[in-house]
GROMACS .gro file of C-alpha atoms in nm:
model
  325
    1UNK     CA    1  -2.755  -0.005   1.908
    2UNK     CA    2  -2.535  -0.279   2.094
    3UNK     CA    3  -2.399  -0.554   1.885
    4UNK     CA    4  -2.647  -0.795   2.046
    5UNK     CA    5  -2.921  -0.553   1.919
    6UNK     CA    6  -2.749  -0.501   1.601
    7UNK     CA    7  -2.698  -0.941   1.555
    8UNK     CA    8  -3.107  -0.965   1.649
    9UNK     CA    9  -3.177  -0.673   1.379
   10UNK     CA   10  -2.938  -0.811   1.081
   11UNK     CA   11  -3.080  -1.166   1.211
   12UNK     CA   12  -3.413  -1.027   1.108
   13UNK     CA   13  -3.329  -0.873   0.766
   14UNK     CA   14  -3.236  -0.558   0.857
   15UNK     CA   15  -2.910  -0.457   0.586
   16UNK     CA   16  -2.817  -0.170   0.743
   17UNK     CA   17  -2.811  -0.355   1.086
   18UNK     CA   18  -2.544  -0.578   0.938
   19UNK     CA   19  -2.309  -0.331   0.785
   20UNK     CA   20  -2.249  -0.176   1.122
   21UNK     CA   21  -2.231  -0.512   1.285
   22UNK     CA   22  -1.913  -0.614   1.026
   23UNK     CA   23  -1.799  -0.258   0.918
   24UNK     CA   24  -1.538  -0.263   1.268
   25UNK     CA   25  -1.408  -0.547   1.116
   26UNK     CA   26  -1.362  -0.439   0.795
   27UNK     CA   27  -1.021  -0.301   0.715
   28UNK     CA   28  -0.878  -0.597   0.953
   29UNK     CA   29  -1.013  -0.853   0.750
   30UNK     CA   30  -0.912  -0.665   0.428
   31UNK     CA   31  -0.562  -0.683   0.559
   32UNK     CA   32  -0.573  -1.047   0.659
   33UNK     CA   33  -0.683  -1.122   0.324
   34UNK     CA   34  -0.403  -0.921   0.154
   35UNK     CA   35  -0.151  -1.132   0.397
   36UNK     CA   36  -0.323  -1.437   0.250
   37UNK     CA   37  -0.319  -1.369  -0.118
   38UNK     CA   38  -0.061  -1.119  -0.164
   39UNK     CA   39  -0.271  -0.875  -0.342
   40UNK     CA   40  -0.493  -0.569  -0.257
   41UNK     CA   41  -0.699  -0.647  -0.564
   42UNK     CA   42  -0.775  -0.977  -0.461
   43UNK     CA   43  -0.843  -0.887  -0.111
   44UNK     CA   44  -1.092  -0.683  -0.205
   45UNK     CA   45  -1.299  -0.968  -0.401
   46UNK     CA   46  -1.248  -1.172  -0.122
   47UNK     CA   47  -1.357  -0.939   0.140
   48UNK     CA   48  -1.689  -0.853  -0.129
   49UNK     CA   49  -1.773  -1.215  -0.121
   50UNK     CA   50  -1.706  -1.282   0.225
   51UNK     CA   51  -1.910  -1.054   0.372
   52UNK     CA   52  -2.200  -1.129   0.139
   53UNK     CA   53  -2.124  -1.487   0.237
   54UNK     CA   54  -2.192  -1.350   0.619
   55UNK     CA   55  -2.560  -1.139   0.515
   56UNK     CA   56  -2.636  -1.496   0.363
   57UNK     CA   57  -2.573  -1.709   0.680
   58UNK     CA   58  -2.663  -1.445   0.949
   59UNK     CA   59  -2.993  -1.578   1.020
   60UNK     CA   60  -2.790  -1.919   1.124
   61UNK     CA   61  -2.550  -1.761   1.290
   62UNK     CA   62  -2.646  -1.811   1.682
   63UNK     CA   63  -2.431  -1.531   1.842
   64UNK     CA   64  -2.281  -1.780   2.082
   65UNK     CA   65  -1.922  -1.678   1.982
   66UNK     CA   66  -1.805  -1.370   1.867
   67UNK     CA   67  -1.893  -1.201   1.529
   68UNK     CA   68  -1.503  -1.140   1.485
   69UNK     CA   69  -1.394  -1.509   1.478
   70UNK     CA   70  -1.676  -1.623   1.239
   71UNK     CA   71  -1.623  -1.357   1.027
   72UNK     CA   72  -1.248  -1.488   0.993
   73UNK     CA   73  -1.370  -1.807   1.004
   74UNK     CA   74  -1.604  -1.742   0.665
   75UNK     CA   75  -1.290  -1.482   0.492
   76UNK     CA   76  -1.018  -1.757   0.557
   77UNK     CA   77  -1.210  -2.022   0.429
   78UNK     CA   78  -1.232  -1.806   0.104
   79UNK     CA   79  -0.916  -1.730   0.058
   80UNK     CA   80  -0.760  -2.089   0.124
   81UNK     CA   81  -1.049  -2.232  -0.160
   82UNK     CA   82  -0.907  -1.944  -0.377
   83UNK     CA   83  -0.528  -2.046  -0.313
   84UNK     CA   84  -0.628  -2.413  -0.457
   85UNK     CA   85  -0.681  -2.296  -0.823
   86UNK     CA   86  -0.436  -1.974  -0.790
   87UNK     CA   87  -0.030  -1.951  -0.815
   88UNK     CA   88   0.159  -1.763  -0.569
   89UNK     CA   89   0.263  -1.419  -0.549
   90UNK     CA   90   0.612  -1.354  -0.627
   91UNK     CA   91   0.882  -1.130  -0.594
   92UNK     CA   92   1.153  -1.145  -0.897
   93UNK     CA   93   1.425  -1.216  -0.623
   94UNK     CA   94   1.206  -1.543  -0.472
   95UNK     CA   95   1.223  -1.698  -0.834
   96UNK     CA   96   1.430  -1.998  -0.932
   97UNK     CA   97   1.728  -1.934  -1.105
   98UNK     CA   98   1.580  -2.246  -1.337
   99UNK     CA   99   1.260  -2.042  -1.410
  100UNK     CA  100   1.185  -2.021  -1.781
  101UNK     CA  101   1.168  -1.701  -1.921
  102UNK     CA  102   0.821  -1.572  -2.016
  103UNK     CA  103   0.674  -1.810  -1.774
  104UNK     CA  104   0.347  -1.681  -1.649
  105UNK     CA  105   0.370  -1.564  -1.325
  106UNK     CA  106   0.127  -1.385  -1.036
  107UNK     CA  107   0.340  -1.063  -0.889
  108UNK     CA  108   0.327  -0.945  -0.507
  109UNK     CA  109   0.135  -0.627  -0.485
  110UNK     CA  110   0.212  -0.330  -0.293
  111UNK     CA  111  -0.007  -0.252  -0.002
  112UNK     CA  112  -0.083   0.154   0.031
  113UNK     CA  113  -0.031   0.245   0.428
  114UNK     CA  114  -0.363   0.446   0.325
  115UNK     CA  115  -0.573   0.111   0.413
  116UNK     CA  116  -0.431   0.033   0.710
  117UNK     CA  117  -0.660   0.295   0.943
  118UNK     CA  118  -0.305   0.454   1.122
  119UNK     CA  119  -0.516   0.768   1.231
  120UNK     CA  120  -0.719   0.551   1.460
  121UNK     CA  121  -0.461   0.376   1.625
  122UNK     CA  122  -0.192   0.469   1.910
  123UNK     CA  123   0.172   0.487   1.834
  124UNK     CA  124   0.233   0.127   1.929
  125UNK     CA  125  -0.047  -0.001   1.758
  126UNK     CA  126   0.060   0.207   1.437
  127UNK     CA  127   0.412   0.016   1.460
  128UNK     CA  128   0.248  -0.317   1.510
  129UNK     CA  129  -0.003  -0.261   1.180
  130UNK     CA  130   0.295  -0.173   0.989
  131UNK     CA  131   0.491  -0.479   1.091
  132UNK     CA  132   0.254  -0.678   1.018
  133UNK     CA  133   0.231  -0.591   0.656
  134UNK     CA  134   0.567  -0.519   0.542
  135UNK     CA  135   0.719  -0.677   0.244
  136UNK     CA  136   1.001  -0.921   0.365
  137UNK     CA  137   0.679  -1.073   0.580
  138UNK     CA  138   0.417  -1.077   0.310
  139UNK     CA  139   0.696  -1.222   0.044
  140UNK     CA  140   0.756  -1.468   0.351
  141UNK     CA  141   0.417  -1.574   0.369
  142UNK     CA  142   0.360  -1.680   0.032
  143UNK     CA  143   0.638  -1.940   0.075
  144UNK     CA  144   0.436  -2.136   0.295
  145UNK     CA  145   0.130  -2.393   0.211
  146UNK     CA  146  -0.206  -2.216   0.252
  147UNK     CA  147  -0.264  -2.454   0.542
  148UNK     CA  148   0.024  -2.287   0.692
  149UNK     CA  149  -0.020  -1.968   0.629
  150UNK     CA  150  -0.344  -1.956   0.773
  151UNK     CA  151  -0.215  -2.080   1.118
  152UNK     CA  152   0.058  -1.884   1.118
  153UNK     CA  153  -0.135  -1.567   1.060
  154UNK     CA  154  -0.465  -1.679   1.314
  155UNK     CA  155  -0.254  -1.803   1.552
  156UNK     CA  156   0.053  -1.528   1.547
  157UNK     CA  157  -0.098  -1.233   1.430
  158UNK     CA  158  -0.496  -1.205   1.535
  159UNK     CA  159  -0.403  -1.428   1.824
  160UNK     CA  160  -0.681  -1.669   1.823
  161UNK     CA  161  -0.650  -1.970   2.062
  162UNK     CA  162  -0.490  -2.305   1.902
  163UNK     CA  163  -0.833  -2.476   2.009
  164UNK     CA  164  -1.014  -2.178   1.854
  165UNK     CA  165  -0.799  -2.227   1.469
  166UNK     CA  166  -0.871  -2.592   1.502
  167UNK     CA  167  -1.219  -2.544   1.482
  168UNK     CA  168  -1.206  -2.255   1.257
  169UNK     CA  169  -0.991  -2.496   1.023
  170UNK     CA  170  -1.192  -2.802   1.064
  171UNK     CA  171  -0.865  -3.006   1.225
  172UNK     CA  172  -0.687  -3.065   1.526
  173UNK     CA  173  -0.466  -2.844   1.786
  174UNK     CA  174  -0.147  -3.107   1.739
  175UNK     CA  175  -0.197  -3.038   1.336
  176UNK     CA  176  -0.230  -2.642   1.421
  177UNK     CA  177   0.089  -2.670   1.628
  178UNK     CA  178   0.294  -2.866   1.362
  179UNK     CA  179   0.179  -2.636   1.112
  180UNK     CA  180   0.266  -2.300   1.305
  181UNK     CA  181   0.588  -2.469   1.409
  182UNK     CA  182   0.678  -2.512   1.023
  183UNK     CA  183   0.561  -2.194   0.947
  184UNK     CA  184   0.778  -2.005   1.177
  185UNK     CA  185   1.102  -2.148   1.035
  186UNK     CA  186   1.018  -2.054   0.692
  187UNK     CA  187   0.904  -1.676   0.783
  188UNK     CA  188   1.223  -1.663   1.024
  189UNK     CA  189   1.489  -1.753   0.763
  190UNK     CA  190   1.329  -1.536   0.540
  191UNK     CA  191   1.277  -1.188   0.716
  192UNK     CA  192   1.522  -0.992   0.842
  193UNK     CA  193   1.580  -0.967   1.224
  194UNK     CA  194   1.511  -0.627   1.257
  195UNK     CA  195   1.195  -0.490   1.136
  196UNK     CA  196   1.166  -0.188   0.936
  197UNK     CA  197   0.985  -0.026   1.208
  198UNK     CA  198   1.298  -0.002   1.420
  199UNK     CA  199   1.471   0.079   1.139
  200UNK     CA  200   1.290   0.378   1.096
  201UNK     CA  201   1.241   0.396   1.448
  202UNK     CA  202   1.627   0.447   1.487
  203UNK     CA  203   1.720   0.682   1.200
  204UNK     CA  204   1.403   0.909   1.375
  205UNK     CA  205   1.433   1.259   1.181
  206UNK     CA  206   1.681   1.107   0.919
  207UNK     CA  207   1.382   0.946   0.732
  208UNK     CA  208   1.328   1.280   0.598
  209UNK     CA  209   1.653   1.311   0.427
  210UNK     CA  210   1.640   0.955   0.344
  211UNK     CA  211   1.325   0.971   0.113
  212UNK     CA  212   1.402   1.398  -0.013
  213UNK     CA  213   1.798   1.254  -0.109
  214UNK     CA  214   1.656   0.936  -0.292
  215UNK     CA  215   1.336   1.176  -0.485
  216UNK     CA  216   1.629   1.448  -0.586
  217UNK     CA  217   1.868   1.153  -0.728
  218UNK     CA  218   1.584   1.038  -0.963
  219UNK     CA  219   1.444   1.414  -1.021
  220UNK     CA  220   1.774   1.512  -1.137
  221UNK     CA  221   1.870   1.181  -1.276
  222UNK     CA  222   2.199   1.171  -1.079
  223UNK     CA  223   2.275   0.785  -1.069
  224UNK     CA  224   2.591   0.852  -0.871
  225UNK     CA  225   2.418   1.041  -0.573
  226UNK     CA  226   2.159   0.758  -0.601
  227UNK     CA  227   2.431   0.494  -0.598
  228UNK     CA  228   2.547   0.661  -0.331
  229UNK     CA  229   2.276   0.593  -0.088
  230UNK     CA  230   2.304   0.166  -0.182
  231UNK     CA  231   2.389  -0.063   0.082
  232UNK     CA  232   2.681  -0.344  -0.049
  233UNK     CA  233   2.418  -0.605  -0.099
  234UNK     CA  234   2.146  -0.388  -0.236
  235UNK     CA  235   1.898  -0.590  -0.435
  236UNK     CA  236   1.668  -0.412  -0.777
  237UNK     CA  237   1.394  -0.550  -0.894
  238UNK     CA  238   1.110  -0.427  -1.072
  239UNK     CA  239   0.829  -0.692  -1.092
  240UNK     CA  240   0.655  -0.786  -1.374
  241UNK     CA  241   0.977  -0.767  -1.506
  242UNK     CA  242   1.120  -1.149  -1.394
  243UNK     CA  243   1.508  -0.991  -1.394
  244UNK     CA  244   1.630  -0.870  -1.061
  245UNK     CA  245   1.991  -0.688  -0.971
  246UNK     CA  246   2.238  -0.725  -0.650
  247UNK     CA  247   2.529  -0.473  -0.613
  248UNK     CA  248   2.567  -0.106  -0.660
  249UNK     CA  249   2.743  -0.156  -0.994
  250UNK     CA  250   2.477  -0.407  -1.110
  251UNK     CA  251   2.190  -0.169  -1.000
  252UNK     CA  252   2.392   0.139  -1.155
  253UNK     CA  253   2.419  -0.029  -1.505
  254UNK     CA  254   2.034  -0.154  -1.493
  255UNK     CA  255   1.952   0.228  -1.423
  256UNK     CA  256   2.133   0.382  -1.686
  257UNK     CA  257   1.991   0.109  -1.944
  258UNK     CA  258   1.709   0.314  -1.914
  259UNK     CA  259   1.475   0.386  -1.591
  260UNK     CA  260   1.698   0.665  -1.482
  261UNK     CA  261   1.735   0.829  -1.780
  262UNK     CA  262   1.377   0.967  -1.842
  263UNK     CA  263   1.247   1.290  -1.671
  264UNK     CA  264   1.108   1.193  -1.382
  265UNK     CA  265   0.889   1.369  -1.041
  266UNK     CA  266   0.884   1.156  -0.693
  267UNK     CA  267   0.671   1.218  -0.392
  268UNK     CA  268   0.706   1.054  -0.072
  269UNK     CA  269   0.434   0.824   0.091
  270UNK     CA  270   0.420   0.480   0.212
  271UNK     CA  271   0.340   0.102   0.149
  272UNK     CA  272   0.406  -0.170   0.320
  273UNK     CA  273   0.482  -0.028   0.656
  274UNK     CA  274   0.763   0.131   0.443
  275UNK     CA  275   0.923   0.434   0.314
  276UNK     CA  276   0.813   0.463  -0.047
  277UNK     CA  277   0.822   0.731  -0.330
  278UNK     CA  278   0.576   0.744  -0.595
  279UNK     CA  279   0.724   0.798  -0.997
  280UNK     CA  280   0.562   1.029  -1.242
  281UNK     CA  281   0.734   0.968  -1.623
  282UNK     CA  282   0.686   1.274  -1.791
  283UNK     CA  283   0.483   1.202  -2.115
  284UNK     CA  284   0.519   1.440  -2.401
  285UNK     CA  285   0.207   1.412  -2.581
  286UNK     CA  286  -0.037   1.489  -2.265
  287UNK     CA  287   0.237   1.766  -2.147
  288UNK     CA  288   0.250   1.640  -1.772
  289UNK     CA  289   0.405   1.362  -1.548
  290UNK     CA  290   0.192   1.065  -1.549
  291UNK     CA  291   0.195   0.817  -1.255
  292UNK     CA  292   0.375   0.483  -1.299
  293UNK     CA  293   0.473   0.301  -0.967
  294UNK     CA  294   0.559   0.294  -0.573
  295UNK     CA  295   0.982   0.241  -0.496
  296UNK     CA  296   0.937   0.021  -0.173
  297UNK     CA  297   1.295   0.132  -0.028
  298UNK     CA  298   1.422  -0.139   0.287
  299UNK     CA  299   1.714   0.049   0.483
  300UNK     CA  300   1.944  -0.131   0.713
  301UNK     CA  301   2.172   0.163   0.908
  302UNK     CA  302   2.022   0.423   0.706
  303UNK     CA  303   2.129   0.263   0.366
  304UNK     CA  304   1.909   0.076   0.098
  305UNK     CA  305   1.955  -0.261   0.049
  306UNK     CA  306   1.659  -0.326  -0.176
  307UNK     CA  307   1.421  -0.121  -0.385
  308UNK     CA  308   1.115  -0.311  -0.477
  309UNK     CA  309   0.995  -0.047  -0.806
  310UNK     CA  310   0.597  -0.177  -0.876
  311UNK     CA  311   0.406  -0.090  -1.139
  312UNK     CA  312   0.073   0.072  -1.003
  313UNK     CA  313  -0.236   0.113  -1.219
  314UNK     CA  314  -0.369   0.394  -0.990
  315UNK     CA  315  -0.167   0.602  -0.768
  316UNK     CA  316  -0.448   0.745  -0.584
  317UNK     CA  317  -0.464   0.424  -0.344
  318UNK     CA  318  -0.115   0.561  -0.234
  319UNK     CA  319  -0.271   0.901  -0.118
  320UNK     CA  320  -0.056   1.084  -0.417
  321UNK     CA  321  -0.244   1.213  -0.736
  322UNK     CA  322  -0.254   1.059  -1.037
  323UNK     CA  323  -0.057   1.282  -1.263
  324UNK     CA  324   0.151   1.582  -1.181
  325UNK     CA  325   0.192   1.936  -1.386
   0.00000   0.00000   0.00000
């Protein structure tokens, strides 16, 4: 059926008419939801209840405009009532040096390249999906007010109109351009010029050794060779834990306190847009490697200067098994 014959049919009660008039829209709005909360886990609640929200209010909906834009209309509106009661995410590095220890805090979660739908895209599109959810921009993001966030993202990265966000928003186009104007000099000072797309881009083939060099290191528990790869200013940190490290010698001593120093198996995939190696600890009493986290690794001229280690409940998101022999 055509979408106008699928919007009469879910207009009438039909279910299954509905899920194929929102399922295109799906993953996008999972991913827009992720860039507004800063977690997968909440983007999928929010997605859930948006979407239901949508089968509720179908029958008013008069197909004048676009499913896409009120379907972003309902899943922003969701997430910004969420963001009233909810802390932002955080990344150990974006914490105040004043921040008290033990302090309850909401992490940044990792984003598995798995939900982003690459296979269906071209190769520019690919690079633009990536972009648009790597770390340095998500961290960015949840600097800003909801309000601005919301702009930022409708206006810069789904492209709606100004007129359009105003509406969507319930305010007016000079607000939506003061807002998007603020916005942009917060995400600006705080993401690197270069994306890690042309990062990539520009080491081409190299990626490969990048990712097998780093794996070995922590395979054979070789800090040096590992220390080896670190750019200068090379930033650690592992949330939850709240302490973060910056310098090769600060990063060697934090792995040798410990993370290092267990028996460890790494397989490449990706998060974020980014280069990424999933841990296995090997636990004695089961007799395998167990999955523990993602290593987000950001290269600048083929070195690392950060590696963002997350604790991940199940590695399976991350298209890696669980647990390894």
């Amino acid at each position: 059926m055509e979408t106008a014959e699928l919007l009469e049919a879910a207009r009438g009660g039909d279910e299954r008419a509905f899920e194929r008039l929102v399922e295109p829209h799906r993953r996008e709005l999972h991913q827009h939801c992720y860039r507004m909360l800063g977690s997968v886990h909440d983007a999928d609640d929010a997605v859930q209840e948006s979407l239901l929200r949508a089968w509720k209010a179908i029958g008013r909906f008069d197909g004048r405009q676009p499913v896409r834009p009120w379907l972003y209309r309902i899943a922003t509106n969701r997430c910004l009532t969420s963001l009233e009661t909810r802390r932002r995410r955080e990344l150990p590095t974006d914490l105040s040096p004043d921040a008290l220890p033990g302090a309850e805090v909401e992490w940044l979660e990792p984003y598995p390249d798995a939900r982003l739908g690459l296979d269906a895209l071209g190769p520019e599109a690919r690079v633009v999906a990536r972009e648009r959810v790597e770390l340095a921009f998500v961290a960015a993001l949840q600097r800003l007010s909801p309000l601005q966030r919301a702009v930022l993202l409708l206006r810069e990265v789904l492209e709606f109109p100004a007129r359009e966000v105003a509406e969507l928003l319930e305010t007016s186009v000079p607000a939506v351009n003061s807002a998007l104007q603020r916005a942009r000099a917060v995400v600006e000072a705080r993401t690197p010029a270069r994306s890690q797309q042309r990062e990539l881009a520009d080491l081409g083939p190299e990626v490969r050794a990048v990712v097998e060099r780093y794996a070995a290191a922590w395979e054979a528990a070789d800090v040096d060779a590992l220390v080896a790869m670190l750019a200068e200013d090379v930033r650690l940190e592992m949330p939850p834990t709240p302490e973060w490290y910056e310098g090769p010698a600060a990063v060697r001593a934090a792995l040798l306190a410990g993370p290092i120093t267990y028996r460890w198996r790494m397989v490449p995939t990706w998060a974020n847009g980014q280069l990424t190696v999933a841990g296995y600890r090997w636990d004695e009493s089961r007799g395998l490697y167990v999955g523990e986290g993602v290593d987000l690794l950001t290269l600048r001229d083929g070195r690392i200067t950060a590696i963002t280690a997350f604790l991940v409940d199940d590695l399976g998101e991350f298209g890696v098994p669980r647990t390894m022999s």
